[in-house]
Structure formats: structure tokens, C-alpha cells
Amino acid sequence: MRLVVAGSPAAAVPTLDALAAGPHEIVRVITRPASPLGRKRVITPTPVAQAAERHGIPVVEAARLADVQAELLELEVDLGVIVAYGGLVRAPLLQWPRLGWINLHFSLLPAWRGAAPVQRAIMAGEERTGATVFQLTEGLDEGDWYARLEEPIGAHRTAGALLESLSNSGAALTARVVDELAAGTAVARPQEGEVTLAPKLVREDARIHWDSPVDAVHARVRGVTPEPGAFTTIIGSDAVLKVLEAAPAREAAPLAPGRLALLDGRPLVGTASQPLELLRVQPAGKPAMPAVDWARGLDAAALPELA
């Protein structure tokens, strides 16, 4: 079959790699435009654009598919495959490929429809999630599904680590569905179950609420790591402290929410239940460091409170 693949971040690269290694022809890769990255703001192509270049596949950069509609509609395409492109596919492009579009979504649909399914599942304290390949329709992640896989979230995995795992297993799942569609053996099933939504994360989603139970605080830290990154502020200075890694300190005595204490040099912060131990942090204006190193520089007689 002749395919077009749309995607942008690193999570979409395994699917592009899997399809490029298969028997089908990828006639175009569509991705978001290159953007400035890093302290030097170097204009950098998306990870998908870089992968397409390695495979020698022509790339179309577009902030909106409508901007390149005329160019795309001239191509004869059997199937569109989309993974985290970052934009909507609307008519007439939605009906343009002979078999329409399939989408790899990182949840067990209809759970966590939207832009941040992995992050929201972790933040909600879910124990399992997965990946679903479904037929793209005009509704938000509403189409019938072809294949899915389940994966435990685990007690310590961050959104970044879980997304990396699902992007690899989901790539093989997507390639299998493409083969089945080519062979005419793919079977689509309607989505069933409770619908939940996973809207895009904003900075305020990453603020730690110390008055929540420790498992909820830990889940929020993991759900927003690495992006946008969990943070708290130090009362009295409003300085931001980024929390890069933490873990519940179930053996420690309770502390008032936001109160910082040291246990054998380990920084613990009170929550509504047990304390949370800070393992790795980044103070304002400084590089990331082990939390014990940050705590060593504090005045033990006047430890700050966090909010």
C-alpha cells in the first residue's frame, strides 16, 4: 500500500521506523515545522522529520494540514497513519486516503481521549493503561478500534518512561494493523466503556499540592515528568523548586503539608498522609542535583516551607 504518515515528537518515531521497515511505500511524512530549541534557540526539525530524512522519505512541514491540503490531495494514497502529529485531520483530507486514517493513541479507548492520555492516566492513579489503533473520525478519538494492548503503569514510572515503552510496543501494533488492512482481514470494533478526557497539560497542572495524600502527590510528580515538570514554591521567597524525582517515605512520621524536614540528611516534605522524599531537584537558576545535596546547603535550624 501507499502510505502517508503524520507525526511530530519522539513518541511517533518508532511507528515511522516500523512502517519504513515493512513492505509498504511511505510516499510522504507530514510533521510540524522546525522550531527553536535549547538555550541557543537553534531551529531544529521534529524527531519525526529527522527520522524521515534517515529513511529518505519526502517530508511536508505544516502547522495545519489545511495549509498543505492542495499539495497532498494530488497524491494517490491508500492509508494515512497518524501518531501525535499535534493537529486535526478534517475533510476533505480525512477521506482522502482510500482506507482513511488510522491513529495510534496511548490509552485504552474510550479512556483518556485527548492530547495527554499517558500523563492523565498516571495523575489519576490508574494501575493499567495501553495503546489503541483506531479509525480516525471527525470526533475526538471516537472511531472504531482495530487492535489494542495493555500495560501496567507501575508505582514509579514517569510519563516519559511509560510513553517511550508504549510508543515502541504500539509501533508493532500499528504495523500489524496496516498489514491486516492491506490484506483485507482487519476487523473494527466499536469503543465501549466509560469515556474520560485527557486535555493537554498546562503549567498549573505541574504545581504540587502538598495538601493531597502522598500517593496523589507522587502520581502528579510522575505524570508531569519530564514535561511540563513538577514544581513547588518556597514560602517567603516565591522561588521555584523543580521536583524531578521523588518517592513516598512510608516509614517516616507524618509532617504538616508543605513542611520540610531532614531525616538522616534526606529531605522529606509533608503531605496529607505520609511525607514525600525528594530525590532529585532543580533549584531556581541552578542545575539539577540530588536532593540531599540541595538540602545540605539549607539552614537546618530554619528549614523553608513549600507551597
Coordinates of C-alpha atoms in Angstrom, one line a residue, residues 11 14-15 104-107 118 129-131 149-151 157 161-172:
A11 CA 6.9 9.0 20.5
P14 CA 9.1 4.0 16.4
T15 CA 5.9 3.8 14.3
L104 CA -2.2 5.1 17.4
H105 CA -3.5 6.5 20.7
F106 CA -1.7 5.9 24.0
S107 CA -4.7 4.8 26.1
V118 CA -0.4 8.8 29.5
T129 CA -3.1 1.7 30.6
G130 CA -2.3 0.8 27.0
A131 CA -2.3 1.7 23.3
L149 CA -2.5 -3.7 24.1
E150 CA -2.5 -3.3 27.8
E151 CA 0.5 -2.4 30.0
R157 CA 7.3 5.1 36.2
A161 CA 9.2 6.4 30.6
L162 CA 5.8 5.0 30.1
L163 CA 5.3 6.9 26.8
E164 CA 8.6 5.6 25.5
S165 CA 7.5 2.0 26.3
L166 CA 4.1 2.4 24.7
S167 CA 5.5 4.1 21.6
N168 CA 7.7 1.0 21.0
S169 CA 5.0 -1.6 21.6
G170 CA 2.4 0.5 19.9
A171 CA 4.6 0.7 16.7
A172 CA 4.5 -3.0 16.3

